PDB file of C-alpha atoms in Angstrom:
ATOM      1  CA  MET A   1     101.312 103.484 113.274  1.00 74.00           C
ATOM      2  CA  PHE A   2     100.354 101.522 110.163  1.00 86.00           C
ATOM      3  CA  ASP A   3      97.859 102.435 107.463  1.00 87.00           C
ATOM      4  CA  ASP A   4      95.756 100.399 105.053  1.00 89.00           C
ATOM      5  CA  THR A   5      97.485 101.589 101.872  1.00 91.00           C
ATOM      6  CA  ARG A   6     100.209  98.918 101.799  1.00 94.00           C
ATOM      7  CA  PRO A   7     100.976  95.616 103.523  1.00 96.00           C
ATOM      8  CA  ILE A   8     102.218  96.009 107.100  1.00 96.00           C
ATOM      9  CA  PHE A   9     105.458  94.133 106.392  1.00 97.00           C
ATOM     10  CA  GLN A  10     106.385  96.679 103.693  1.00 96.00           C
ATOM     11  CA  GLN A  11     105.559  99.581 105.982  1.00 96.00           C
ATOM     12  CA  LEU A  12     107.674  98.035 108.747  1.00 97.00           C
ATOM     13  CA  ALA A  13     110.585  97.448 106.356  1.00 97.00           C
ATOM     14  CA  ASP A  14     110.355 101.108 105.296  1.00 96.00           C
ATOM     15  CA  ARG A  15     110.237 102.228 108.918  1.00 97.00           C
ATOM     16  CA  LEU A  16     113.354 100.222 109.764  1.00 98.00           C
ATOM     17  CA  ALA A  17     115.092 101.613 106.659  1.00 98.00           C
ATOM     18  CA  ASP A  18     114.170 105.134 107.811  1.00 97.00           C
ATOM     19  CA  GLU A  19     115.639 104.406 111.227  1.00 97.00           C
ATOM     20  CA  ILE A  20     118.851 103.154 109.633  1.00 98.00           C
ATOM     21  CA  LEU A  21     119.105 106.356 107.565  1.00 96.00           C
ATOM     22  CA  ARG A  22     118.505 108.480 110.682  1.00 96.00           C
ATOM     23  CA  GLY A  23     121.220 106.599 112.582  1.00 95.00           C
ATOM     24  CA  VAL A  24     118.926 104.867 115.068  1.00 97.00           C
ATOM     25  CA  TYR A  25     120.586 101.634 113.947  1.00 97.00           C
ATOM     26  CA  ARG A  26     124.154 101.932 112.685  1.00 97.00           C
ATOM     27  CA  GLU A  27     126.158  99.632 110.430  1.00 97.00           C
ATOM     28  CA  GLU A  28     126.987  96.319 112.136  1.00 97.00           C
ATOM     29  CA  GLU A  29     124.480  97.070 114.935  1.00 97.00           C
ATOM     30  CA  GLN A  30     121.809  94.542 115.867  1.00 97.00           C
ATOM     31  CA  VAL A  31     118.173  95.380 115.114  1.00 98.00           C
ATOM     32  CA  PRO A  32     115.221  94.085 117.149  1.00 97.00           C
ATOM     33  CA  SER A  33     114.290  90.457 116.589  1.00 96.00           C
ATOM     34  CA  THR A  34     111.130  89.234 114.919  1.00 96.00           C
ATOM     35  CA  ASN A  35     109.549  88.529 118.307  1.00 96.00           C
ATOM     36  CA  GLU A  36     110.640  91.858 119.796  1.00 97.00           C
ATOM     37  CA  LEU A  37     109.131  93.744 116.860  1.00 97.00           C
ATOM     38  CA  ALA A  38     105.936  91.684 117.046  1.00 97.00           C
ATOM     39  CA  VAL A  39     105.448  92.406 120.747  1.00 97.00           C
ATOM     40  CA  GLN A  40     106.476  96.051 120.532  1.00 96.00           C
ATOM     41  CA  LEU A  41     104.247  96.798 117.520  1.00 96.00           C
ATOM     42  CA  ARG A  42     101.484  94.317 118.345  1.00 96.00           C
ATOM     43  CA  ILE A  43     101.730  92.545 115.017  1.00 96.00           C
ATOM     44  CA  ASN A  44     101.998  88.936 113.953  1.00 96.00           C
ATOM     45  CA  PRO A  45     105.576  87.587 114.272  1.00 97.00           C
ATOM     46  CA  ALA A  46     105.304  86.274 110.688  1.00 97.00           C
ATOM     47  CA  THR A  47     104.652  89.838 109.511  1.00 97.00           C
ATOM     48  CA  ALA A  48     107.682  91.148 111.402  1.00 97.00           C
ATOM     49  CA  GLY A  49     109.772  88.288 110.026  1.00 97.00           C
ATOM     50  CA  LYS A  50     108.656  89.084 106.500  1.00 98.00           C
ATOM     51  CA  ALA A  51     109.789  92.710 106.933  1.00 98.00           C
ATOM     52  CA  LEU A  52     113.221  91.612 108.166  1.00 98.00           C
ATOM     53  CA  THR A  53     113.526  89.082 105.337  1.00 97.00           C
ATOM     54  CA  LEU A  54     112.697  91.803 102.811  1.00 98.00           C
ATOM     55  CA  LEU A  55     115.525  93.940 104.188  1.00 98.00           C
ATOM     56  CA  VAL A  56     117.904  90.963 104.042  1.00 98.00           C
ATOM     57  CA  GLU A  57     116.965  90.404 100.387  1.00 97.00           C
ATOM     58  CA  ARG A  58     117.685  94.083  99.663  1.00 97.00           C
ATOM     59  CA  GLY A  59     121.121  93.797 101.325  1.00 97.00           C
ATOM     60  CA  VAL A  60     120.222  96.197 104.134  1.00 98.00           C
ATOM     61  CA  LEU A  61     120.343  93.588 106.914  1.00 98.00           C
ATOM     62  CA  TYR A  62     122.223  90.345 107.337  1.00 97.00           C
ATOM     63  CA  LYS A  63     121.681  87.423 109.675  1.00 96.00           C
ATOM     64  CA  LYS A  64     124.170  86.065 112.179  1.00 95.00           C
ATOM     65  CA  ARG A  65     122.983  82.542 112.824  1.00 94.00           C
ATOM     66  CA  GLY A  66     121.810  82.111 116.402  1.00 93.00           C
ATOM     67  CA  ILE A  67     122.432  85.769 117.246  1.00 94.00           C
ATOM     68  CA  GLY A  68     120.055  87.906 115.193  1.00 95.00           C
ATOM     69  CA  MET A  69     119.793  90.464 112.412  1.00 97.00           C
ATOM     70  CA  PHE A  70     122.363  93.206 111.911  1.00 98.00           C
ATOM     71  CA  VAL A  71     122.630  96.324 109.765  1.00 98.00           C
ATOM     72  CA  ALA A  72     124.778  95.541 106.736  1.00 98.00           C
ATOM     73  CA  PRO A  73     127.846  97.559 105.833  1.00 96.00           C
ATOM     74  CA  ASN A  74     126.830 100.354 103.441  1.00 96.00           C
ATOM     75  CA  ALA A  75     123.146  99.906 104.330  1.00 98.00           C
ATOM     76  CA  PRO A  76     122.476 103.678 104.340  1.00 97.00           C
ATOM     77  CA  ALA A  77     123.991 103.984 100.863  1.00 97.00           C
ATOM     78  CA  ILE A  78     121.876 101.061  99.631  1.00 97.00           C
ATOM     79  CA  ILE A  79     118.713 102.684 100.984  1.00 98.00           C
ATOM     80  CA  GLU A  80     119.608 106.092  99.528  1.00 97.00           C
ATOM     81  CA  THR A  81     120.255 104.554  96.099  1.00 97.00           C
ATOM     82  CA  GLU A  82     116.931 102.693  96.189  1.00 97.00           C
ATOM     83  CA  ARG A  83     115.082 105.850  97.159  1.00 96.00           C
ATOM     84  CA  GLN A  84     116.802 107.961  94.515  1.00 97.00           C
ATOM     85  CA  GLN A  85     115.808 105.418  91.871  1.00 97.00           C
ATOM     86  CA  ALA A  86     112.225 105.365  93.144  1.00 96.00           C
ATOM     87  CA  PHE A  87     112.135 109.177  93.204  1.00 96.00           C
ATOM     88  CA  SER A  88     113.367 109.302  89.627  1.00 96.00           C
ATOM     89  CA  ALA A  89     110.829 106.740  88.422  1.00 97.00           C
ATOM     90  CA  ARG A  90     107.923 108.319  90.303  1.00 96.00           C
ATOM     91  CA  TYR A  91     108.625 112.013  89.718  1.00 96.00           C
ATOM     92  CA  LEU A  92     111.419 112.749  87.252  1.00 94.00           C
ATOM     93  CA  VAL A  93     110.454 110.415  84.409  1.00 95.00           C
ATOM     94  CA  PRO A  94     106.864 111.756  84.242  1.00 96.00           C
ATOM     95  CA  LEU A  95     108.108 115.339  84.667  1.00 94.00           C
ATOM     96  CA  LEU A  96     110.544 114.980  81.768  1.00 94.00           C
ATOM     97  CA  ALA A  97     107.910 113.350  79.574  1.00 95.00           C
ATOM     98  CA  GLU A  98     105.540 116.265  80.214  1.00 95.00           C
ATOM     99  CA  ALA A  99     108.361 118.779  79.660  1.00 95.00           C
ATOM    100  CA  ARG A 100     109.114 117.201  76.271  1.00 95.00           C
ATOM    101  CA  ALA A 101     105.428 117.364  75.357  1.00 96.00           C
ATOM    102  CA  LEU A 102     105.430 121.073  76.258  1.00 95.00           C
ATOM    103  CA  GLY A 103     108.647 121.738  74.353  1.00 96.00           C
ATOM    104  CA  LEU A 104     110.574 122.757  77.452  1.00 95.00           C
ATOM    105  CA  SER A 105     114.364 122.667  77.348  1.00 93.00           C
ATOM    106  CA  PRO A 106     116.490 121.481  80.293  1.00 91.00           C
ATOM    107  CA  SER A 107     117.289 125.121  81.110  1.00 93.00           C
ATOM    108  CA  ASP A 108     113.538 125.915  81.085  1.00 93.00           C
ATOM    109  CA  ILE A 109     112.950 123.100  83.573  1.00 93.00           C
ATOM    110  CA  ILE A 110     115.776 124.314  85.816  1.00 92.00           C
ATOM    111  CA  GLU A 111     114.348 127.831  85.746  1.00 93.00           C
ATOM    112  CA  LEU A 112     110.891 126.526  86.681  1.00 92.00           C
ATOM    113  CA  ILE A 113     112.374 124.547  89.576  1.00 90.00           C
ATOM    114  CA  GLU A 114     114.364 127.534  90.803  1.00 92.00           C
ATOM    115  CA  ASN A 115     111.283 129.769  90.614  1.00 92.00           C
ATOM    116  CA  ALA A 116     109.153 127.212  92.448  1.00 90.00           C
ATOM    117  CA  THR A 117     111.850 126.807  95.096  1.00 89.00           C
ATOM    118  CA  SER A 118     112.126 130.531  95.731  1.00 87.00           C
ATOM    119  CA  GLU A 119     108.336 130.926  95.799  1.00 78.00           C
ATOM    120  CA  SER A 120     107.893 128.098  98.295  1.00 67.00           C
ATOM    121  CA  SER A 121     110.674 129.188 100.661  1.00 60.00           C
ATOM    122  CA  PRO A 122     109.485 130.866 103.828  1.00 58.00           C
ATOM    123  CA  GLN A 123     109.328 134.625 103.593  1.00 55.00           C
ATOM    124  CA  PRO A 124     110.856 136.631 106.450  1.00 53.00           C
ATOM    125  CA  VAL A 125     108.332 137.894 108.942  1.00 50.00           C
ATOM    126  CA  LYS A 126     108.222 141.694 109.121  1.00 50.00           C
ATOM    127  CA  ASP A 127     108.701 143.117 112.566  1.00 49.00           C
ATOM    128  CA  ILE A 128     105.518 144.995 113.413  1.00 48.00           C
ATOM    129  CA  ALA A 129     107.228 147.032 116.122  1.00 51.00           C
ATOM    130  CA  SER A 130     109.658 148.707 113.700  1.00 43.00           C
TER     131      SER A 130
END
């Protein structure tokens, strides 16, 4: 469900964003209300509301007054862009800084990635019967 590493409202916002990316909620489709989320997840309605507000501020959801919250047009693209930027900041920037310190060229880095990818891919299982 939820863990203690981050505030619940952020975890819920991330969960809803994941569901939008997976197609659980499509563009222009209504998402559960603050109260529905609170009851379903057994959390404070203010926490659920904060998660929805966060997604509105990010342009992922929009509010139809008196009706509810809906998935914004291009919401999946917005989420993907945010996640790509976060991935770059968290992984690529430090990787490139370390590569520079080691004197690695871009082609060296690509070769390392390709080698790591081939090493981590599942190996075919040999048929014992043959």
